[in-house]
Amino acid sequence: MTAWGLGVFAIGLAWVGLWRTRVRWAGVIAMLGGLLSPLTAPPPDILLSSEARLIAVRDGATYVQARSGASKFTRAAWQNHLAAGPLLPLQTGEPPSCGPETCRIERNGTVVLLLRGKSGAGDCTGVALVVSAEPAREECPGIPYVDRFSVWRNGAHAIWLTTAGPRILSDRAVRGDRPWVPGLPVPRRVVPNLPMAATDDLPPALED
């Protein structure tokens, strides 16, 4: 359910509870409108979980790249949200745009390169966005990316491929800057394990 749909549903529910005449049935119509609100918003073309262990791609069917430790709850939630059938494993040739190391996903004239391995990005020509479960900062210089560090900082991501380019929405962007939203994570500083500096032997103190 969309945010505005949830609001309409809540208003309709309150209306039904407050009125006792036939006017109350207008609230039922509002509630139905709220329930149908997801039909007005197209589902994202690419989803990344908060740890990038799950990456879903809509390309005809819905395909999922799952890594060890991926959340079964998140996978089930995606399946319900996308109203998809079984989530198929992302592999070479499925979808057809996927090779052994990369998937080249194109929709509405926008191309996204999904990195599957660690051997490099390959051809970055015409790519508007790079997506990877690993750090991808250096893979296609000058091209925006969503990678392991992106979800570490801002949580799960949803991506729509539009005629104007990729539209990216993160969990942090949805929740906003509010007191109950955790701040940006701070990288841990690694203290180098260096030996103590050598000290010169001092002469014994002179006696009077």
CSV table of C-alpha atoms in Angstrom, one decimal:
chain,number,residue,atom,x,y,z
A,1,MET,CA,0.0,0.0,0.0
A,2,THR,CA,1.3,3.5,-0.9
A,3,ALA,CA,1.7,6.2,1.7
A,4,TRP,CA,-1.2,8.2,0.4
A,5,GLY,CA,-3.3,5.0,0.1
A,6,LEU,CA,-2.6,4.3,3.8
A,7,GLY,CA,-3.8,7.7,4.7
A,8,VAL,CA,-7.0,7.4,2.6
A,9,PHE,CA,-7.6,4.0,4.2
A,10,ALA,CA,-7.2,5.4,7.7
A,11,ILE,CA,-9.6,8.3,7.0
A,12,GLY,CA,-12.1,5.9,5.6
A,13,LEU,CA,-11.8,3.7,8.7
A,14,ALA,CA,-12.3,6.6,11.0
A,15,TRP,CA,-15.3,7.8,8.9
A,16,VAL,CA,-17.0,4.4,9.3
A,17,GLY,CA,-16.4,4.5,13.0
A,18,LEU,CA,-17.7,8.0,13.6
A,19,TRP,CA,-20.9,7.8,11.6
A,20,ARG,CA,-24.0,5.7,12.3
A,21,THR,CA,-26.1,6.6,9.2
A,22,ARG,CA,-25.8,5.6,5.6
A,23,VAL,CA,-23.2,8.2,5.2
A,24,ARG,CA,-20.7,5.8,6.9
A,25,TRP,CA,-20.6,3.7,3.7
A,26,ALA,CA,-18.6,6.5,2.0
A,27,GLY,CA,-15.8,5.5,4.3
A,28,VAL,CA,-15.9,2.0,2.9
A,29,ILE,CA,-15.3,3.4,-0.6
A,30,ALA,CA,-12.3,5.4,0.7
A,31,MET,CA,-10.9,2.2,2.3
A,32,LEU,CA,-11.2,0.3,-1.0
A,33,GLY,CA,-9.4,3.2,-2.7
A,34,GLY,CA,-6.6,2.9,-0.2
A,35,LEU,CA,-6.3,-0.8,-0.7
A,36,LEU,CA,-6.2,-0.4,-4.5
A,37,SER,CA,-3.5,2.4,-4.3
A,38,PRO,CA,-0.6,0.0,-5.2
A,39,LEU,CA,-2.1,-0.4,-8.7
A,40,THR,CA,-1.3,3.3,-9.3
A,41,ALA,CA,2.4,2.9,-8.5
A,42,PRO,CA,4.6,0.7,-10.8
A,43,PRO,CA,6.7,-1.7,-8.9
A,44,PRO,CA,10.5,-1.2,-8.9
A,45,ASP,CA,12.6,-2.8,-11.6
A,46,ILE,CA,15.5,-3.6,-9.2
A,47,LEU,CA,15.5,-4.2,-5.5
A,48,LEU,CA,18.5,-4.5,-3.1
A,49,SER,CA,18.1,-5.7,0.4
A,50,SER,CA,19.7,-3.9,3.4
A,51,GLU,CA,22.8,-6.1,3.2
A,52,ALA,CA,22.8,-6.6,-0.6
A,53,ARG,CA,22.5,-10.3,0.0
A,54,LEU,CA,19.4,-10.2,-2.1
A,55,ILE,CA,19.0,-8.4,-5.5
A,56,ALA,CA,15.8,-8.8,-7.4
A,57,VAL,CA,15.4,-7.9,-11.1
A,58,ARG,CA,12.2,-7.6,-13.0
A,59,ASP,CA,12.9,-8.6,-16.6
A,60,GLY,CA,9.8,-10.4,-17.9
A,61,ALA,CA,9.7,-12.6,-14.8
A,62,THR,CA,11.2,-11.7,-11.4
A,63,TYR,CA,14.7,-13.0,-10.8
A,64,VAL,CA,16.7,-13.0,-7.6
A,65,GLN,CA,20.4,-13.1,-6.9
A,66,ALA,CA,20.7,-14.6,-3.4
A,67,ARG,CA,23.9,-14.9,-1.4
A,68,SER,CA,24.6,-16.9,1.7
A,69,GLY,CA,22.7,-15.6,4.7
A,70,ALA,CA,20.0,-13.8,2.7
A,71,SER,CA,16.8,-13.1,4.6
A,72,LYS,CA,13.9,-15.5,3.8
A,73,PHE,CA,11.5,-12.9,5.4
A,74,THR,CA,12.7,-10.2,2.9
A,75,ARG,CA,12.4,-12.6,0.0
A,76,ALA,CA,8.8,-13.4,1.0
A,77,ALA,CA,8.0,-9.7,1.5
A,78,TRP,CA,9.3,-8.9,-2.0
A,79,GLN,CA,7.3,-11.7,-3.6
A,80,ASN,CA,4.1,-10.3,-1.9
A,81,HIS,CA,4.9,-6.7,-2.8
A,82,LEU,CA,5.7,-7.4,-6.4
A,83,ALA,CA,2.7,-9.7,-6.7
A,84,ALA,CA,5.0,-12.1,-8.5
A,85,GLY,CA,4.9,-15.8,-8.9
A,86,PRO,CA,8.0,-17.9,-7.8
A,87,LEU,CA,11.1,-15.8,-7.7
A,88,LEU,CA,13.5,-17.4,-10.2
A,89,PRO,CA,17.2,-17.7,-9.5
A,90,LEU,CA,19.4,-15.2,-11.4
A,91,GLN,CA,21.8,-17.1,-13.5
A,92,THR,CA,23.5,-17.1,-16.9
A,93,GLY,CA,20.9,-16.8,-19.6
A,94,GLU,CA,18.1,-16.2,-17.1
A,95,PRO,CA,17.1,-13.5,-17.8
A,96,PRO,CA,18.6,-13.5,-21.3
A,97,SER,CA,20.5,-10.2,-20.5
A,98,CYS,CA,22.6,-12.0,-18.0
A,99,GLY,CA,26.1,-13.5,-18.6
A,100,PRO,CA,28.5,-15.2,-16.2
A,101,GLU,CA,29.8,-12.0,-14.7
A,102,THR,CA,27.2,-9.2,-15.5
A,103,CYS,CA,23.6,-8.5,-16.4
A,104,ARG,CA,22.8,-5.7,-18.7
A,105,ILE,CA,19.2,-4.6,-17.9
A,106,GLU,CA,17.5,-2.2,-20.3
A,107,ARG,CA,14.1,-0.6,-20.0
A,108,ASN,CA,12.7,2.7,-21.3
A,109,GLY,CA,16.0,3.4,-22.9
A,110,THR,CA,17.9,3.3,-19.5
A,111,VAL,CA,20.7,0.7,-19.1
A,112,VAL,CA,21.8,-0.7,-15.7
A,113,LEU,CA,24.8,-2.9,-15.3
A,114,LEU,CA,24.4,-5.5,-12.6
A,115,LEU,CA,27.8,-7.0,-11.5
A,116,ARG,CA,27.5,-10.6,-10.5
A,117,GLY,CA,31.2,-11.4,-9.9
A,118,LYS,CA,34.4,-9.7,-8.7
A,119,SER,CA,36.3,-9.8,-12.0
A,120,GLY,CA,35.3,-6.3,-13.2
A,121,ALA,CA,32.5,-4.5,-14.9
A,122,GLY,CA,33.3,-5.2,-18.5
A,123,ASP,CA,31.6,-2.9,-21.0
A,124,CYS,CA,30.3,0.3,-19.4
A,125,THR,CA,29.2,1.9,-22.7
A,126,GLY,CA,25.8,3.5,-22.5
A,127,VAL,CA,25.4,2.4,-18.8
A,128,ALA,CA,23.4,4.9,-16.6
A,129,LEU,CA,23.9,3.0,-13.3
A,130,VAL,CA,26.0,0.2,-11.9
A,131,VAL,CA,24.5,-2.2,-9.3
A,132,SER,CA,26.6,-4.6,-7.3
A,133,ALA,CA,26.6,-6.6,-4.1
A,134,GLU,CA,30.3,-5.7,-3.7
A,135,PRO,CA,32.0,-2.3,-3.6
A,136,ALA,CA,31.7,-0.9,-7.2
A,137,ARG,CA,33.2,2.5,-6.8
A,138,GLU,CA,35.9,2.0,-9.4
A,139,GLU,CA,34.2,-0.3,-11.9
A,140,CYS,CA,32.7,2.3,-14.3
A,141,PRO,CA,34.4,5.7,-13.5
A,142,GLY,CA,32.0,8.6,-13.7
A,143,ILE,CA,28.9,6.5,-13.6
A,144,PRO,CA,26.6,6.5,-10.5
A,145,TYR,CA,26.4,3.2,-8.6
A,146,VAL,CA,24.5,1.4,-5.9
A,147,ASP,CA,26.7,-1.1,-4.1
A,148,ARG,CA,27.5,-2.8,-0.8
A,149,PHE,CA,28.5,0.5,0.8
A,150,SER,CA,25.3,2.2,-0.5
A,151,VAL,CA,23.0,-0.2,1.4
A,152,TRP,CA,25.3,-0.1,4.4
A,153,ARG,CA,24.9,3.7,4.7
A,154,ASN,CA,21.3,4.1,3.5
A,155,GLY,CA,19.5,0.7,3.8
A,156,ALA,CA,17.6,-1.2,1.2
A,157,HIS,CA,17.2,0.4,-2.3
A,158,ALA,CA,14.5,0.4,-5.0
A,159,ILE,CA,15.3,1.4,-8.5
A,160,TRP,CA,12.9,2.3,-11.4
A,161,LEU,CA,14.2,2.5,-14.9
A,162,THR,CA,12.4,5.5,-16.5
A,163,THR,CA,12.8,7.4,-19.8
A,164,ALA,CA,14.6,10.2,-17.8
A,165,GLY,CA,17.1,7.7,-16.3
A,166,PRO,CA,17.2,5.6,-13.2
A,167,ARG,CA,15.1,6.7,-10.2
A,168,ILE,CA,16.7,5.5,-6.9
A,169,LEU,CA,14.9,5.5,-3.6
A,170,SER,CA,16.6,4.3,-0.4
A,171,ASP,CA,15.1,3.3,2.9
A,172,ARG,CA,16.8,6.3,4.6
A,173,ALA,CA,15.3,8.7,2.0
A,174,VAL,CA,11.8,7.3,2.8
A,175,ARG,CA,12.2,7.5,6.6
A,176,GLY,CA,13.8,11.0,6.5
A,177,ASP,CA,15.9,12.8,9.0
A,178,ARG,CA,13.9,12.2,12.2
A,179,PRO,CA,15.0,11.7,15.8
A,180,TRP,CA,14.1,8.0,15.8
A,181,VAL,CA,16.0,7.3,12.6
A,182,PRO,CA,19.6,6.1,13.2
A,183,GLY,CA,22.3,8.4,11.9
A,184,LEU,CA,24.7,7.5,9.2
A,185,PRO,CA,27.0,4.7,10.2
A,186,VAL,CA,30.6,5.7,11.0
A,187,PRO,CA,33.4,3.5,9.6
A,188,ARG,CA,35.5,1.9,12.2
A,189,ARG,CA,39.0,3.2,12.5
A,190,VAL,CA,41.6,0.5,12.3
A,191,VAL,CA,44.5,1.1,14.7
A,192,PRO,CA,47.7,-0.1,13.1
A,193,ASN,CA,49.4,-2.8,15.2
A,194,LEU,CA,52.9,-1.2,15.1
A,195,PRO,CA,55.7,-2.0,17.5
A,196,MET,CA,56.6,0.4,20.2
A,197,ALA,CA,59.3,2.9,19.3
A,198,ALA,CA,62.8,2.0,20.5
A,199,THR,CA,64.2,4.0,23.4
A,200,ASP,CA,67.8,4.9,24.0
A,201,ASP,CA,69.4,3.6,27.2
A,202,LEU,CA,69.9,6.5,29.5
A,203,PRO,CA,73.1,6.7,31.6
A,204,PRO,CA,72.7,6.0,35.3
A,205,ALA,CA,72.1,9.0,37.5
A,206,LEU,CA,75.2,10.7,38.7
A,207,GLU,CA,75.8,10.5,42.5
A,208,ASP,CA,76.7,13.7,44.4
